[in-house]
PDB file of C-alpha atoms in Angstrom:
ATOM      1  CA  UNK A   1      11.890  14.174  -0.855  1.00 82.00           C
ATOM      2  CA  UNK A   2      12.803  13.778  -4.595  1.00 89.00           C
ATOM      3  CA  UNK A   3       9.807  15.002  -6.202  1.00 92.00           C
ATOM      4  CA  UNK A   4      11.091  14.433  -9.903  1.00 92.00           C
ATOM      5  CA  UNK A   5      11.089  10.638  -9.670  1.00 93.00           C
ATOM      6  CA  UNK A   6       8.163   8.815 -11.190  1.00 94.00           C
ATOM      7  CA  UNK A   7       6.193   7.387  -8.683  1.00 97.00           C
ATOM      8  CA  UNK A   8       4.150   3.976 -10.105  1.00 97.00           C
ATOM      9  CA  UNK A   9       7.084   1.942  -8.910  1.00 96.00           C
ATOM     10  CA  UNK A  10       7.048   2.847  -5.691  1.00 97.00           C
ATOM     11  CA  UNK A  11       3.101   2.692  -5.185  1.00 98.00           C
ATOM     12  CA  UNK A  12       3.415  -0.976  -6.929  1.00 98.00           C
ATOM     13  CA  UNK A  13       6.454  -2.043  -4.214  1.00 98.00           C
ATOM     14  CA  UNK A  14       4.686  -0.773  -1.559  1.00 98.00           C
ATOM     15  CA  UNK A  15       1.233  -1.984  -2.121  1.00 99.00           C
ATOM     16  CA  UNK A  16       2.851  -5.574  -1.370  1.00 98.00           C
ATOM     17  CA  UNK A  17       4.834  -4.237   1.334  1.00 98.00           C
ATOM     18  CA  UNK A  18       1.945  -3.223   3.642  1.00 99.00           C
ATOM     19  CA  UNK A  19      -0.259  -6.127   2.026  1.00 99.00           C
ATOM     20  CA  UNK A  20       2.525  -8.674   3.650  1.00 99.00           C
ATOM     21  CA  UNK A  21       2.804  -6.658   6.658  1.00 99.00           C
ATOM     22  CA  UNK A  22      -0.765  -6.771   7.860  1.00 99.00           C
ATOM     23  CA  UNK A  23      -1.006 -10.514   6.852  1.00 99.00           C
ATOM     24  CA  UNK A  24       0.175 -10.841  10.015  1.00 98.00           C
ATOM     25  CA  UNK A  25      -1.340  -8.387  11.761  1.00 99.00           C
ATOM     26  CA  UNK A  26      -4.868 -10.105  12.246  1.00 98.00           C
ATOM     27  CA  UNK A  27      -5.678 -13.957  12.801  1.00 97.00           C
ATOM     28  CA  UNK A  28      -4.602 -16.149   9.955  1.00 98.00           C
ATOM     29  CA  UNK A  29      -7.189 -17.928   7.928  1.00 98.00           C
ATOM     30  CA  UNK A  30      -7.725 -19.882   4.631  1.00 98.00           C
ATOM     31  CA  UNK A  31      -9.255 -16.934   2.774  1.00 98.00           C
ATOM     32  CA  UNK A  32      -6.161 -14.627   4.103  1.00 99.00           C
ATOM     33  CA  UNK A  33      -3.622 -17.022   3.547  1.00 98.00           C
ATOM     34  CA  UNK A  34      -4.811 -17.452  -0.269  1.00 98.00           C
ATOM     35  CA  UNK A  35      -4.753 -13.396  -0.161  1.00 98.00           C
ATOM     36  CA  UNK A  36      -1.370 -13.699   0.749  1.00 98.00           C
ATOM     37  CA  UNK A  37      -0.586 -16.363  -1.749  1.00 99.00           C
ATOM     38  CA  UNK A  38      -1.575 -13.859  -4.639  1.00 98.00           C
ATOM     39  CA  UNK A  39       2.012 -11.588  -3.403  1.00 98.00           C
ATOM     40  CA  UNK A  40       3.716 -14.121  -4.330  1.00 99.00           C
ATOM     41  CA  UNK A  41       5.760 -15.586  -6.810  1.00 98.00           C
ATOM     42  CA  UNK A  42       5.565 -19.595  -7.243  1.00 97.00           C
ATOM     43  CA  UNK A  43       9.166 -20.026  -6.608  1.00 97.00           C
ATOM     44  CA  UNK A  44       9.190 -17.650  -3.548  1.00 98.00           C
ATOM     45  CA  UNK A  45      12.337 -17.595  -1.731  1.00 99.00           C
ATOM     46  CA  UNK A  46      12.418 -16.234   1.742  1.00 98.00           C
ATOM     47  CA  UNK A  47      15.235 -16.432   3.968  1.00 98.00           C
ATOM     48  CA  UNK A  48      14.091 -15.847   7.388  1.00 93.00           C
ATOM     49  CA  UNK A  49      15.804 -14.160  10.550  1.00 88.00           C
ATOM     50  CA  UNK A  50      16.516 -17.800  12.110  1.00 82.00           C
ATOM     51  CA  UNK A  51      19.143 -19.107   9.455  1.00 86.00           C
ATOM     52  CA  UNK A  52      16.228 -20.902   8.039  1.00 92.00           C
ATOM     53  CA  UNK A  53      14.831 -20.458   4.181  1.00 97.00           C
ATOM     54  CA  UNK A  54      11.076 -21.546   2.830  1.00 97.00           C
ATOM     55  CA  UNK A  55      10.711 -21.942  -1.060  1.00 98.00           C
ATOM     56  CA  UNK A  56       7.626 -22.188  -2.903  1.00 98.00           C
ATOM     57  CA  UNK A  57       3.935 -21.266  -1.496  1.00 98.00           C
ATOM     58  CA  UNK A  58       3.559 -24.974   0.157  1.00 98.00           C
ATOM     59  CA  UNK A  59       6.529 -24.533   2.596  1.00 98.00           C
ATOM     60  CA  UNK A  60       5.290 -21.021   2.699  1.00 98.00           C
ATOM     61  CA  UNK A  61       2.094 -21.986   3.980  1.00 98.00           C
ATOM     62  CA  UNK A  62       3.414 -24.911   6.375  1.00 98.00           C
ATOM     63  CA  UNK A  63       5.436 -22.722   8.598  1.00 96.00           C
ATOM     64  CA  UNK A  64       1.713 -20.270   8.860  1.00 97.00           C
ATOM     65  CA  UNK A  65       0.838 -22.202  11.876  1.00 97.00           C
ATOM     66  CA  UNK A  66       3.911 -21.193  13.621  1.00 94.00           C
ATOM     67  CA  UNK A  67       1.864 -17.590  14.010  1.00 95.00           C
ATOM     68  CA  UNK A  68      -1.334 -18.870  15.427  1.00 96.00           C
ATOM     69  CA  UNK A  69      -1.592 -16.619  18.564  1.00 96.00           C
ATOM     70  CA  UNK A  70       0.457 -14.205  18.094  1.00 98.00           C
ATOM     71  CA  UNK A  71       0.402 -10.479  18.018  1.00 98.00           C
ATOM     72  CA  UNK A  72       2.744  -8.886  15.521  1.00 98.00           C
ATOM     73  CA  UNK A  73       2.818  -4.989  14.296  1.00 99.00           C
ATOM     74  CA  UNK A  74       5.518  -3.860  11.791  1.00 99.00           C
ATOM     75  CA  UNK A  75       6.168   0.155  11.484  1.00 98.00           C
ATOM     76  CA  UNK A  76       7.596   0.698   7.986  1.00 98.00           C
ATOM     77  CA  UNK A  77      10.520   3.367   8.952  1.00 97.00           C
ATOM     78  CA  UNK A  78      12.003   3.570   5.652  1.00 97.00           C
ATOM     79  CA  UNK A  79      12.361   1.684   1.638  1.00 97.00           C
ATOM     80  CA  UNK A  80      14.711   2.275  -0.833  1.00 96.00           C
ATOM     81  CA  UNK A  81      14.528   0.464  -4.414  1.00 94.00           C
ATOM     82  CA  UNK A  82      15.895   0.336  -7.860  1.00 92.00           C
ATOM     83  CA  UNK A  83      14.267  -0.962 -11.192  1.00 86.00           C
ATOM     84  CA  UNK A  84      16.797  -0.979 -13.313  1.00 77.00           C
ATOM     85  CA  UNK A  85      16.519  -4.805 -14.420  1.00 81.00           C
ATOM     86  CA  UNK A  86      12.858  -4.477 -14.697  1.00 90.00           C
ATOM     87  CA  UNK A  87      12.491  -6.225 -11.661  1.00 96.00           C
ATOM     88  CA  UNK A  88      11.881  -3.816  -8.594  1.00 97.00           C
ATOM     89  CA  UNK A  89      14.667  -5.148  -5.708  1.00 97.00           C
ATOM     90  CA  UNK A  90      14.282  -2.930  -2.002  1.00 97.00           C
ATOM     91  CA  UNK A  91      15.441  -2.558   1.029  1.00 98.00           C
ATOM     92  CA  UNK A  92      13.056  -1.523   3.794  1.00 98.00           C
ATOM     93  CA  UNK A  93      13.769  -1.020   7.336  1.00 98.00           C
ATOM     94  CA  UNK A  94      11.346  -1.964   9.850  1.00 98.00           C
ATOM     95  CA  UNK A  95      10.271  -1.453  14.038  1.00 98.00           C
ATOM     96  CA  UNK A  96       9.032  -5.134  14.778  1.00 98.00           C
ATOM     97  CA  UNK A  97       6.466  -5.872  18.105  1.00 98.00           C
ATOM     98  CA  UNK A  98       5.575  -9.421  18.977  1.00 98.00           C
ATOM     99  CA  UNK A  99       3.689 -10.583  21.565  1.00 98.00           C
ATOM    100  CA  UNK A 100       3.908 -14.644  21.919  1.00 97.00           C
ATOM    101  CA  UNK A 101       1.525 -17.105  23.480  1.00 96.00           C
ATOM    102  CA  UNK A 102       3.330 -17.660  26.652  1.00 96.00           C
ATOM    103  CA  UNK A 103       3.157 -13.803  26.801  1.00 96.00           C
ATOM    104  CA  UNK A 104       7.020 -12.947  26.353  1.00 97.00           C
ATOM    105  CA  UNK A 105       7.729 -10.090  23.324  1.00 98.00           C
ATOM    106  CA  UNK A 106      10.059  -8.499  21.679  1.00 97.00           C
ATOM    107  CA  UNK A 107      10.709  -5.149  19.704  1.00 98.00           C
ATOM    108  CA  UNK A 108      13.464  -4.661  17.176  1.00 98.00           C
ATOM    109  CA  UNK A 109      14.663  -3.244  14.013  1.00 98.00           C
ATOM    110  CA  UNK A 110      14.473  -5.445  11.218  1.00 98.00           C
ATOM    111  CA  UNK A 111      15.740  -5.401   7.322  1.00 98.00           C
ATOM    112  CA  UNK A 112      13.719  -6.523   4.472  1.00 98.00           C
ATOM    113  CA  UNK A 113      16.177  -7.008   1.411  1.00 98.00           C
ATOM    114  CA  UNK A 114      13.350  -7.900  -1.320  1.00 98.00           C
ATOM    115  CA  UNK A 115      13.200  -8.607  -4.737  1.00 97.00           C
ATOM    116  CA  UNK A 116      10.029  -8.742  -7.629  1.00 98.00           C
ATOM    117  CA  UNK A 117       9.003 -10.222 -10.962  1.00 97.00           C
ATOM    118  CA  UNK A 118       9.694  -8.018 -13.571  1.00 96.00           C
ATOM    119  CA  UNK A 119       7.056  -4.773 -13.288  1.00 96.00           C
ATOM    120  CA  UNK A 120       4.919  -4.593 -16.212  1.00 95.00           C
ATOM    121  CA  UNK A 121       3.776  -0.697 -15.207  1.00 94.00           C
ATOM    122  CA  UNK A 122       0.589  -1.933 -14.779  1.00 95.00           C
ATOM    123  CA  UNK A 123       0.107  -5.314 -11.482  1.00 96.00           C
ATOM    124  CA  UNK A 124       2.002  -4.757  -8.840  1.00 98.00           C
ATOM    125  CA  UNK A 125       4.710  -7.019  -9.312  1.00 98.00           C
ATOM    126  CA  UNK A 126       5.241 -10.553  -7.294  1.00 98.00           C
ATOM    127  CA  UNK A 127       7.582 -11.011  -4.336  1.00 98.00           C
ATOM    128  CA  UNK A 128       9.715 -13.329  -5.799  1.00 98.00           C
ATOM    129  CA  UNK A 129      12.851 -13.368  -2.932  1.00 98.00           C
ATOM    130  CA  UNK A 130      12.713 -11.874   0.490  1.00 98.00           C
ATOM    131  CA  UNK A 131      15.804 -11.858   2.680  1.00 98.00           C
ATOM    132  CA  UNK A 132      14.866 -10.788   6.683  1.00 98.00           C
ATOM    133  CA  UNK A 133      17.462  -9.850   8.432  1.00 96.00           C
ATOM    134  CA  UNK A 134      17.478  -8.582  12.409  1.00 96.00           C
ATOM    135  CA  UNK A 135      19.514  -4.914  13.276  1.00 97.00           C
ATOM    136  CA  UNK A 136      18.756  -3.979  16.300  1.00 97.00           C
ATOM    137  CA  UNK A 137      17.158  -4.797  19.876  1.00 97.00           C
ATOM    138  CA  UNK A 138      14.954  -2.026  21.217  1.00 96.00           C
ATOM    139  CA  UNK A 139      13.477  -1.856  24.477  1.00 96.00           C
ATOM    140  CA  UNK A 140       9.608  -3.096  24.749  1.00 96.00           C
ATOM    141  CA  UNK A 141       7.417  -0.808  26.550  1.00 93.00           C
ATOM    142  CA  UNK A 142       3.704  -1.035  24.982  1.00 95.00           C
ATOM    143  CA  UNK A 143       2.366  -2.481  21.849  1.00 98.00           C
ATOM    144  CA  UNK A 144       0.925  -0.525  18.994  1.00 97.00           C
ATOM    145  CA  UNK A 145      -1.241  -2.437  16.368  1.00 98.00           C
ATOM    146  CA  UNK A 146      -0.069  -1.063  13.107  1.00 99.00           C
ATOM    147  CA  UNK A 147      -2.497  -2.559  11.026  1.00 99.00           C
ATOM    148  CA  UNK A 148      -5.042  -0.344  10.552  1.00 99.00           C
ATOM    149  CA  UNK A 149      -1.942   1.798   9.168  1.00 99.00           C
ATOM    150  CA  UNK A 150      -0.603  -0.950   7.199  1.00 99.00           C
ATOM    151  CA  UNK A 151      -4.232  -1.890   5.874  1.00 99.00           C
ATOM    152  CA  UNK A 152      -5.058   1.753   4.688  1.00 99.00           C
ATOM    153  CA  UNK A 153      -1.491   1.870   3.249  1.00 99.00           C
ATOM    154  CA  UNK A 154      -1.858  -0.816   1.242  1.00 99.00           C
ATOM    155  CA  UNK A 155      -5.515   0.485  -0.132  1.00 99.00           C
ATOM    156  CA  UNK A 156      -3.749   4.021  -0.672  1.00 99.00           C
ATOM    157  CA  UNK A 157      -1.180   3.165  -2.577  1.00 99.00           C
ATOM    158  CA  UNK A 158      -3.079   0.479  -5.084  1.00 99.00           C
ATOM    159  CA  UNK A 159      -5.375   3.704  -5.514  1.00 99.00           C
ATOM    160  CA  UNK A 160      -2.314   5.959  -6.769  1.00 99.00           C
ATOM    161  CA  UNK A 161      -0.990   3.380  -8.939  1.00 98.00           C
ATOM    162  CA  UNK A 162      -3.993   2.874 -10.823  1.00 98.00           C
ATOM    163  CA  UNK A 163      -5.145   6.063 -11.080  1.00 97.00           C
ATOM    164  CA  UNK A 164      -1.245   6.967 -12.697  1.00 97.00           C
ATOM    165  CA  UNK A 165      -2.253   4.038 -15.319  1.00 95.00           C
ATOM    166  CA  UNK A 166      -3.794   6.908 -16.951  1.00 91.00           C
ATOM    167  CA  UNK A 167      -5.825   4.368 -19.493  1.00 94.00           C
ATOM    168  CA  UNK A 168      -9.556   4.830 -18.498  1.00 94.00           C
ATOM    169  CA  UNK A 169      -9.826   1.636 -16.853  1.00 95.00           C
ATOM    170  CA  UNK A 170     -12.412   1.783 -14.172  1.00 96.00           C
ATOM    171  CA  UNK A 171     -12.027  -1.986 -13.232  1.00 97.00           C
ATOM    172  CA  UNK A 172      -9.041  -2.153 -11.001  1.00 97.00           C
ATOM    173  CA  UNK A 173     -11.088   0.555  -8.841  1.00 98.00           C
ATOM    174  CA  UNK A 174     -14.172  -1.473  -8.142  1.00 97.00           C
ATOM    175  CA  UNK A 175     -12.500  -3.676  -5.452  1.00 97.00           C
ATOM    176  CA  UNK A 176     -11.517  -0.473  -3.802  1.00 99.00           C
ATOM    177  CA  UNK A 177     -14.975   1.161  -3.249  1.00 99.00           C
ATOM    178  CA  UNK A 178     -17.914   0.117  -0.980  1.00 98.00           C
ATOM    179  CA  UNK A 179     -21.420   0.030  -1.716  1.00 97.00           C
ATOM    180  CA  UNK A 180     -23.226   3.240  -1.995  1.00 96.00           C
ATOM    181  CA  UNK A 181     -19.636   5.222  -1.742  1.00 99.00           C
ATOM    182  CA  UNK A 182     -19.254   8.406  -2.109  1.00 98.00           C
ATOM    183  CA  UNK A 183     -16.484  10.338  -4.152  1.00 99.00           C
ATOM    184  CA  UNK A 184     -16.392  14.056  -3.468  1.00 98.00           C
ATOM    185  CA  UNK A 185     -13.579  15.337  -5.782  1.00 97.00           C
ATOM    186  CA  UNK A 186     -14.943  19.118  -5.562  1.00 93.00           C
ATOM    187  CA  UNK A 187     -17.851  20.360  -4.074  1.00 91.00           C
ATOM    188  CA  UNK A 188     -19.123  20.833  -7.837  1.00 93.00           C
ATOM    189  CA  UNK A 189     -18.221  16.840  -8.507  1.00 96.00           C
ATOM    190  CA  UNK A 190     -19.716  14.013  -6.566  1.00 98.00           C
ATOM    191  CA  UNK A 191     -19.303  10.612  -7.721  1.00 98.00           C
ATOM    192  CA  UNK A 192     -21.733   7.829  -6.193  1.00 98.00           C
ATOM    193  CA  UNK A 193     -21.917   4.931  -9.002  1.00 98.00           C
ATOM    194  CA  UNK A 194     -19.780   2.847 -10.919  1.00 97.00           C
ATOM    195  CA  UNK A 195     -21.032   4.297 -14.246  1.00 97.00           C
ATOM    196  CA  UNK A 196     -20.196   8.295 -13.433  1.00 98.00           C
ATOM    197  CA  UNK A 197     -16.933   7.077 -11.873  1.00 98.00           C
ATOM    198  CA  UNK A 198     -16.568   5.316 -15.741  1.00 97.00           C
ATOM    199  CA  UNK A 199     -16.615   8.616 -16.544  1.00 97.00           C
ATOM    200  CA  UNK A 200     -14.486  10.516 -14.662  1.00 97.00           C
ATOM    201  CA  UNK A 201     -11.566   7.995 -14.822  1.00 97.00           C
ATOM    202  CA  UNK A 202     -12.279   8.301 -18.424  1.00 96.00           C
ATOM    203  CA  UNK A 203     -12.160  12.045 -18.168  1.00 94.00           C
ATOM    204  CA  UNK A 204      -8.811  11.934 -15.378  1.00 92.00           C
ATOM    205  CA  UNK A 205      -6.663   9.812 -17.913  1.00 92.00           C
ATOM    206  CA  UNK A 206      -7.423  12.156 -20.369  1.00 93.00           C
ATOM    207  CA  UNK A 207      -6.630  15.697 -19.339  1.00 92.00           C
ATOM    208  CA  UNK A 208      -2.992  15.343 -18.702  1.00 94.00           C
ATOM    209  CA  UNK A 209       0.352  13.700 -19.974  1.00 94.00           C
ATOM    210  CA  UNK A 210       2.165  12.428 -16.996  1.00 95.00           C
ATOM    211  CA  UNK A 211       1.062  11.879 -12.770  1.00 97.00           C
ATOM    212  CA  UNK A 212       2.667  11.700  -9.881  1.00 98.00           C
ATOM    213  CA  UNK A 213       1.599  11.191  -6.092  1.00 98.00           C
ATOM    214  CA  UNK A 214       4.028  11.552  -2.987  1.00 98.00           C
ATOM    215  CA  UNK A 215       1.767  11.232  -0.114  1.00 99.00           C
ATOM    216  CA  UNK A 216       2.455  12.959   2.828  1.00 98.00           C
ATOM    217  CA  UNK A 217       1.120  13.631   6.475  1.00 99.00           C
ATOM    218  CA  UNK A 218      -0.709  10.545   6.446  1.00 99.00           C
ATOM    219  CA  UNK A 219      -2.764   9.531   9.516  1.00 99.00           C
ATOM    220  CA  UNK A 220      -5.523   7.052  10.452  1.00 99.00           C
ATOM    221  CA  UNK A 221      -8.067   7.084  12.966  1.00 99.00           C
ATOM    222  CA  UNK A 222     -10.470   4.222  14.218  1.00 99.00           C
ATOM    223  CA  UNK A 223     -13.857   5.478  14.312  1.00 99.00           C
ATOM    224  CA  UNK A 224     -15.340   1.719  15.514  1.00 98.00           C
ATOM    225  CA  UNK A 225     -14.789  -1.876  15.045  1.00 97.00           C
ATOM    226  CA  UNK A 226     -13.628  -2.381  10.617  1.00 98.00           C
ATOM    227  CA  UNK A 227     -14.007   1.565   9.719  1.00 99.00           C
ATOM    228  CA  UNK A 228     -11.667   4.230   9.575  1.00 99.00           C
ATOM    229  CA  UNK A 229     -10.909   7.896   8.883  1.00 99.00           C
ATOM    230  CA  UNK A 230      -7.722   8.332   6.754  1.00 99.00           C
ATOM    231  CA  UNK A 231      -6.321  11.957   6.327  1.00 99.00           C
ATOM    232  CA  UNK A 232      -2.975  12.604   3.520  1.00 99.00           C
ATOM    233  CA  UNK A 233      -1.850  15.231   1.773  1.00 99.00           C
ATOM    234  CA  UNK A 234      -0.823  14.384  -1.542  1.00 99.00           C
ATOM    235  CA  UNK A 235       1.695  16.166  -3.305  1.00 98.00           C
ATOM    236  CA  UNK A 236       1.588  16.406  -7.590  1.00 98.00           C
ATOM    237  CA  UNK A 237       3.746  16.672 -10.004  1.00 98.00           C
ATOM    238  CA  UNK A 238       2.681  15.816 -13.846  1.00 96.00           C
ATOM    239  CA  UNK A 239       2.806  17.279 -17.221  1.00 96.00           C
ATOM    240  CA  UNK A 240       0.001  19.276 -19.299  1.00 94.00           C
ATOM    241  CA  UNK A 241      -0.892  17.477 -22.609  1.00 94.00           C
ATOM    242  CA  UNK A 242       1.537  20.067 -24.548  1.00 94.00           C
ATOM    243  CA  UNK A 243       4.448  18.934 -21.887  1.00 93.00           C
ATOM    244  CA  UNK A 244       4.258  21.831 -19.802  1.00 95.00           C
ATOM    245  CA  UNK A 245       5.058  20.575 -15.576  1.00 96.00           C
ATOM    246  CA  UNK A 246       2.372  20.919 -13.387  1.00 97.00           C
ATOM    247  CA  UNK A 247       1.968  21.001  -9.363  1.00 98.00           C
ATOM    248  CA  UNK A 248      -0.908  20.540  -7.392  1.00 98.00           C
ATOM    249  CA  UNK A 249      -1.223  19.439  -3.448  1.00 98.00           C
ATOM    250  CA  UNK A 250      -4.688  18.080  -2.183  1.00 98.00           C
ATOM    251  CA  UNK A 251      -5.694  16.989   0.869  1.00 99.00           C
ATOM    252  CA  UNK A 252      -7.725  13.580   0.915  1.00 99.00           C
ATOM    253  CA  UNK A 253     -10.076  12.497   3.893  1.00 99.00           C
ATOM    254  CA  UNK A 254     -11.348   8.609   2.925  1.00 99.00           C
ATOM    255  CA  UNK A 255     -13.731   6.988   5.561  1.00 99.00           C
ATOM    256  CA  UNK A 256     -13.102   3.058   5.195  1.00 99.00           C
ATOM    257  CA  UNK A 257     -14.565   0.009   5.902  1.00 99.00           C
ATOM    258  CA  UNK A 258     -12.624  -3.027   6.111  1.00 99.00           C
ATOM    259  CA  UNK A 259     -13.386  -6.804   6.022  1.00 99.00           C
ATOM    260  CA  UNK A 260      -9.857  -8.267   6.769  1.00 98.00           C
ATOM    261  CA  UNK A 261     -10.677 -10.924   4.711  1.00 98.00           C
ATOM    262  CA  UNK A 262     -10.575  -9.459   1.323  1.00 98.00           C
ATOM    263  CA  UNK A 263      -7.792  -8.142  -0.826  1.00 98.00           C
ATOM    264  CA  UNK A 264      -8.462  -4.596  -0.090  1.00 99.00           C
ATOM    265  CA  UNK A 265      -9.795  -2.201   2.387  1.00 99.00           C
ATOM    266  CA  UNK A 266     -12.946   0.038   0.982  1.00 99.00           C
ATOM    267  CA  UNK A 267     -12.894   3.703   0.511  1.00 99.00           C
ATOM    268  CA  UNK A 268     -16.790   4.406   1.742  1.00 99.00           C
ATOM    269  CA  UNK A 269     -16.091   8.181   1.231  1.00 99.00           C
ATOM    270  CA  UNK A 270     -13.734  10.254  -0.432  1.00 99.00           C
ATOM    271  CA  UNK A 271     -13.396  14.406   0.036  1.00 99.00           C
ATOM    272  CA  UNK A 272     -10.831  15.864  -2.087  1.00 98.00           C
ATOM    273  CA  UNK A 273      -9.826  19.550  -1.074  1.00 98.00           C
ATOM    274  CA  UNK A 274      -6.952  21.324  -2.108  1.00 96.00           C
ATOM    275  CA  UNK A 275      -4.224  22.874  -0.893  1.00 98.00           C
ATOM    276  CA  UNK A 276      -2.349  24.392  -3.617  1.00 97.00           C
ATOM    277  CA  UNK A 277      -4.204  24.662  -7.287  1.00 95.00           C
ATOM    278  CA  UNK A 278      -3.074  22.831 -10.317  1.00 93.00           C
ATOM    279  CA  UNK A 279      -0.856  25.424 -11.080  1.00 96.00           C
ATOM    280  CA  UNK A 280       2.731  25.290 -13.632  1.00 96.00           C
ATOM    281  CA  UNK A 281       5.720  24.277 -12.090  1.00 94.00           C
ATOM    282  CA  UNK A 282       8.777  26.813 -12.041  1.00 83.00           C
ATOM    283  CA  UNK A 283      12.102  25.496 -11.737  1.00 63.00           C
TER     284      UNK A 283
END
């Protein structure tokens, strides 16, 4: 992995990605389906794997009931973008599961070509054209619901971008944290309220120049019905406020709680341990 690349991009892309993704993963409803509609751009263009193309959020929505009883799981194998317009376009390569209502399935690989609204650095940006393309049949032996993965993902990745806004703002983060959470970013540093994490997002933005998260090693377990245990490493690269590169790897466990519902899964704890020490960088 290129570890020199700066990362908010990619968090921004992705936290629609896996957003989309587990739309489908779970029963439709109105509350979901306006979720959905906030990916979107208002002249969405989507050119589906059947020759046939939807444009604008109220043929989106008509072709919705197409899904009702269903079982769909999509395992995000790889994405490659490119922001050079200011628009984010990608190309992401998924393994596809469907189970119908009269029972028959399928399992392939599928392409995504995609492309934003311009990305401001700060929202993640609207999908604005998505292209869905079939590659390859694959044999169907058992189905593997991918959305707690996809739901976490999505959750994860919102996190990183926000906290490499490095501006302070606490707000974005308040969607993202359950009542009476916990934050344990050192056994020294607890955070369990809005105001001290004020503070230490405050602090955070402050204390270096430039942030970047690759997470690796991801992995989610179900611990019961809506909550979760999510385990990453992530890896860090950023710059002291005298320009100096720095490195750091941590290892995040979140326990989650999730109301499908709303725009985000909840981080209900955090522990933050790490692996290697912000440290300099030499190369």
């Amino acid at each position: 992995m290129d570890y020199t690349v700066t990362t908010k991009p990619i968090h921004a892309i992705k936290t629609q990605l896996y957003k989309w993704y587990s739309f489908y993963e779970r029963e439709m409803n109105e509350e979901r389906i306006l979720n959905q509609f906030e990916l979107l751009s208002d002249s969405i263009v989507i050119n589906s794997m059947g020759g046939n193309t939807v444009k604008g959020k109220k043929e989106y929505r008509n072709i919705l009931p197409a899904y009702k009883g269903t079982k769909n799981a999509h395992n995000l194998i790889s994405v490659k973008m490119n922001e050079s317009t200011g628009k984010i376009s990608a190309e992401a390569k998924i393994l596809f599961q469907t189970i119908r209502p009269d029972s028959t399935n399928a399992h392939m690989e599928i392409g995504y070509e995609i492309l934003s609204t311009e990305f401001d650095g700060k929202n993640p940006p609207k999908l604005q054209q998505i292209t869905i393309k079939p590659l390859e049949q694959q044999d169907f032996n058992s189905f593997e619901d991918t959305y707690p993965k996809n739901r976490l993902s999505a959750l994860m990745h919102y996190w990183l971008l926000n906290i490499e806004q490095m501006d302070g703002d606490a707000e974005p983060f308040k969607k993202l944290l359950a009542n009476n959470f916990e934050l344990h970013f050192s056994k020294d540093n607890v955070v369990t309220s809005i105001e001290q994490f004020e503070k230490w997002i405050e602090y955070a933005a402050s204390a270096v120049s430039e942030t970047n998260h690759f997470p690796e090693n991801f992995e989610v377990k179900i611990l019961e019905e809506n909550l979760y245990e999510m385990d990453v490493d992530f890896i860090w690269r950023g710059k002291s406020l005298d320009g100096n590169k720095l490195q750091a790897i941590t290892h995040h466990k979140w326990i989650v709680e999730d109301d499908s519902n709303a725009q985000f899964a909840k981080i209900r704890k955090m522990e933050v341990s790490y692996k290697v020490p912000f440290s300099p960088l030499n190369q």
